[in-house]
GROMACS .gro file of C-alpha atoms in nm:
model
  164
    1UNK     CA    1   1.156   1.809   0.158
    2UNK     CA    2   0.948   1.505   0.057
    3UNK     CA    3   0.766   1.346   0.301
    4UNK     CA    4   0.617   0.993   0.304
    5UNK     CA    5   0.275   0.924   0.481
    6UNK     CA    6   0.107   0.591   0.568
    7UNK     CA    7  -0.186   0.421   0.680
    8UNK     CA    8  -0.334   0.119   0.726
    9UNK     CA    9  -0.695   0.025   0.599
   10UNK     CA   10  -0.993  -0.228   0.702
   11UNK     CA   11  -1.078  -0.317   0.337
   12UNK     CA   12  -0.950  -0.221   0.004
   13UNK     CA   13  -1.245  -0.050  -0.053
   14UNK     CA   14  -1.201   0.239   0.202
   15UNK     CA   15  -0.789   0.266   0.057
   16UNK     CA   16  -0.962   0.281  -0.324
   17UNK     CA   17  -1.171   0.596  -0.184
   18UNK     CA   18  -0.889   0.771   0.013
   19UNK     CA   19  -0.716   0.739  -0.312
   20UNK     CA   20  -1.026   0.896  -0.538
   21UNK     CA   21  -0.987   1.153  -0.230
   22UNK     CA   22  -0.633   1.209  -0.254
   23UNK     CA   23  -0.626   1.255  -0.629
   24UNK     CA   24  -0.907   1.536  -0.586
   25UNK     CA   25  -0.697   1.748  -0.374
   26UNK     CA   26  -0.399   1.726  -0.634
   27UNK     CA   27  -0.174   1.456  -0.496
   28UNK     CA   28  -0.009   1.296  -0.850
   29UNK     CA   29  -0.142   0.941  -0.914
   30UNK     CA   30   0.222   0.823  -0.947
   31UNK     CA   31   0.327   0.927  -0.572
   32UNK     CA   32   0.041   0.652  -0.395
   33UNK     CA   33   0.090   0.309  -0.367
   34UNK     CA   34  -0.171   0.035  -0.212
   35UNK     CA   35  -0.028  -0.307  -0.124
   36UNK     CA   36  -0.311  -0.533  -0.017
   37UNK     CA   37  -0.265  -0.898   0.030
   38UNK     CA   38  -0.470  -1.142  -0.260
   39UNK     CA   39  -0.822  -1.193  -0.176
   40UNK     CA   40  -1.003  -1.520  -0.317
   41UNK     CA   41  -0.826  -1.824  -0.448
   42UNK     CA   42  -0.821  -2.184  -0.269
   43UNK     CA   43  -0.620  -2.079  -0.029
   44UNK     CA   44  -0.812  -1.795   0.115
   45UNK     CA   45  -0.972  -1.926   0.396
   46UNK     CA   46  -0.688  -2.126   0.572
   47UNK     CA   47  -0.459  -1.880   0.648
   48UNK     CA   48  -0.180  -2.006   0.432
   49UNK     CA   49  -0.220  -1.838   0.079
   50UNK     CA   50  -0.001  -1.988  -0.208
   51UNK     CA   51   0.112  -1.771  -0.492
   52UNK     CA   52   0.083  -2.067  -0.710
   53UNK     CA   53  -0.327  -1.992  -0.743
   54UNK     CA   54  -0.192  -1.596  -0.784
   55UNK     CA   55  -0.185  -1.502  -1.114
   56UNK     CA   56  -0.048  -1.197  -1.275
   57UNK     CA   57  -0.379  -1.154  -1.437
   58UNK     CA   58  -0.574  -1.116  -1.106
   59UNK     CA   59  -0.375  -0.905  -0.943
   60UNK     CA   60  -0.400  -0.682  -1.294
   61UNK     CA   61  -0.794  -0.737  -1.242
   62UNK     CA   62  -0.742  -0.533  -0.964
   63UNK     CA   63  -0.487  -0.267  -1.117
   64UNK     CA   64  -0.761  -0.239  -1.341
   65UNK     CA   65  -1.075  -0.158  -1.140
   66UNK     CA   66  -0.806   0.050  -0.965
   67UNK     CA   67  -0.754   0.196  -1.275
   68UNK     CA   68  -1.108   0.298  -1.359
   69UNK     CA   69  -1.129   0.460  -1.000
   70UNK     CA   70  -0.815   0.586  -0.939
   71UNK     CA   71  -0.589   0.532  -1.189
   72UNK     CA   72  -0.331   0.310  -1.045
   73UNK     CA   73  -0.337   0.015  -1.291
   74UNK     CA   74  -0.016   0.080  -1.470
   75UNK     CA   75   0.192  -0.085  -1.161
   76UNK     CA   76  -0.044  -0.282  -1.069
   77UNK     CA   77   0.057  -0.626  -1.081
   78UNK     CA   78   0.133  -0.978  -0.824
   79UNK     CA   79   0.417  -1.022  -0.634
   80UNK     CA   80   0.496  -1.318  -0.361
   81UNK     CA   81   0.689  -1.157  -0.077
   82UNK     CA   82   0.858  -1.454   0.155
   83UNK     CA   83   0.657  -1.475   0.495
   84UNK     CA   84   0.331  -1.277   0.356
   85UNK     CA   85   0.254  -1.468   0.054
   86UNK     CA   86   0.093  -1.328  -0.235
   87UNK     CA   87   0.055  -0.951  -0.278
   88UNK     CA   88  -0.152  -0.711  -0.529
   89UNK     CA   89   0.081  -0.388  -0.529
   90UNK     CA   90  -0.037  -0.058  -0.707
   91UNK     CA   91   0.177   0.269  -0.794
   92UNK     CA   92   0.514   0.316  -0.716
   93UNK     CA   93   0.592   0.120  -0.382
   94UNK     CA   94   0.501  -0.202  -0.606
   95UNK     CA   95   0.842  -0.131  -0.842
   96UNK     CA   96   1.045  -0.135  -0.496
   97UNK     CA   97   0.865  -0.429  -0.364
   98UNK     CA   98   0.938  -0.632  -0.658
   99UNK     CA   99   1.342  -0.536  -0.632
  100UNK     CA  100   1.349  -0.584  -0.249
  101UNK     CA  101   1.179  -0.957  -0.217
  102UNK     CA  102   1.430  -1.085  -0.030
  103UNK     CA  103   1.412  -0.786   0.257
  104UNK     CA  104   0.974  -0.837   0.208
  105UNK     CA  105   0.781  -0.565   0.242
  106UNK     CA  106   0.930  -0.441   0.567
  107UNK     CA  107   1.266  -0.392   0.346
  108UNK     CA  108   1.042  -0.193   0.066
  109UNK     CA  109   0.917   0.016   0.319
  110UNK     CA  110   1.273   0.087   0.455
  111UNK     CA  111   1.354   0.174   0.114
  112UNK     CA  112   1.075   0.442   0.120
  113UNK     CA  113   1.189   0.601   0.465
  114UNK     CA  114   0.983   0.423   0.712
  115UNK     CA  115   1.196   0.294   1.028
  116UNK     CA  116   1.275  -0.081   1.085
  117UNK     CA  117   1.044  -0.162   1.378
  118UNK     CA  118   0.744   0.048   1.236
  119UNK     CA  119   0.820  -0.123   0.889
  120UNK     CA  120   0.744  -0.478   1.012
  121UNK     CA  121   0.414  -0.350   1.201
  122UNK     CA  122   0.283  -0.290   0.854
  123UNK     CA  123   0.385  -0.557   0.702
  124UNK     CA  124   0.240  -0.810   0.986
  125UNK     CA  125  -0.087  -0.556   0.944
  126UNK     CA  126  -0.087  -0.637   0.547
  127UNK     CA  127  -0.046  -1.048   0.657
  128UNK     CA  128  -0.390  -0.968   0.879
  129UNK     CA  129  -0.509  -0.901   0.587
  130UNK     CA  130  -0.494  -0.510   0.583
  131UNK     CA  131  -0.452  -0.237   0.304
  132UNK     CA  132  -0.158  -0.043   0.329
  133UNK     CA  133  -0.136   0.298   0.145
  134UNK     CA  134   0.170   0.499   0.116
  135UNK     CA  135   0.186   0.863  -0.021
  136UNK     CA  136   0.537   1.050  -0.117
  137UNK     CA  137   0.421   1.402  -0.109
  138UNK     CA  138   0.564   1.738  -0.029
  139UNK     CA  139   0.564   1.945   0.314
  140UNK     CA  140   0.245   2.169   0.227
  141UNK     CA  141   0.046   1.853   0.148
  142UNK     CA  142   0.145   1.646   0.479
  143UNK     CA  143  -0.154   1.744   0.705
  144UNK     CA  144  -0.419   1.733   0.409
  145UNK     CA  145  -0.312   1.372   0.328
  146UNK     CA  146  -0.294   1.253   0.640
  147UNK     CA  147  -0.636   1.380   0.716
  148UNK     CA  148  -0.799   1.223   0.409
  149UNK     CA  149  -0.649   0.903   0.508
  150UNK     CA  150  -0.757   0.919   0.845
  151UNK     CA  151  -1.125   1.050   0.737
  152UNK     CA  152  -1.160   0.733   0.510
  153UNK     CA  153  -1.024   0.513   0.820
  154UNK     CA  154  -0.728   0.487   0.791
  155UNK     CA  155  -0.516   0.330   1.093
  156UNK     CA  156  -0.176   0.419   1.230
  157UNK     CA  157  -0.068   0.702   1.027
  158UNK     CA  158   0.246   0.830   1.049
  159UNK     CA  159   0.476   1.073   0.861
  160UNK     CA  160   0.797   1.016   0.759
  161UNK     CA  161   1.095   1.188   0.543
  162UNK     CA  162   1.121   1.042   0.218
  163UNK     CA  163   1.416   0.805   0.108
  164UNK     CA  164   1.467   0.927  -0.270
   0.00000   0.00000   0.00000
């Protein structure tokens, strides 16, 4: 049975290297997602982002040094979720984000099998300006990823079945 694990990061940075980590062991590319909310713009410091100074091509920027590390950039892309503002989604959650923006990214998660009330904990841990990775992967690989998730520092991780 697929399973879906999840953590929340400090900084992109130490996401991008649980992902280079993940992708050694043999977890597929196209089962990890990173949703991280935009960094930068004239917005950044007040605590009230606008997706009108996102653009598609920055949060492709990202995709793409994504890309170069761990592969990600062919999802990668902007969104503006109500009630978070604007969002840089990688891999596979980032399709399911972009159908679900009325439910925000409490509703994506949902989607993927994550309970309500845990749901919304990420999501207000991605408005504080966390990076959330998610990781569909089967019962043998459950305790390896959640260990390289927590050994990159990784936050709250939790286990899950997978909504398919």
């Amino acid at each position: 049975m697929a399973k879906t694990v999840i953590g929340s990061f400090d900084n992109r940075q130490q996401a991008e290297a649980a992902v280079e980590a993940l992708k050694a062991r043999g977890v597929k590319e196209q089962e990890i997602s990173l949703v991280s909310r935009r960094e930068g713009g004239r917005d950044a410091g007040n605590g009230d982002p606008s997706f009108t100074n996102q653009s598609l091509s920055e949060g492709t920027a990202w995709g793409a040094g994504l890309g170069a590390g761990a592969g990600l950039l062919a999802s990668a892309g902007a969104l503006a979720i109500p009630g978070i503002g604007p969002l840089v989604a990688a891999g596979p959650l980032a399709a399911t984000l972009s159908g679900a923006a009325a439910g925000g990214l409490a509703g994506g998660l949902v989607d993927w099998g994550i309970p309500e009330a845990e749901a919304r904990e990420f999501e207000n841990k991605v408005k504080q300006g966390k990076t959330l990775c998610a990781v569909r992967c089967e019962d043998a690989q459950v305790n390896d990823v959640a260990q390289v998730l927590r050994q990159h520092g990784a936050a709250d991780v939790k286990t899950h079945p997978a909504a398919r």
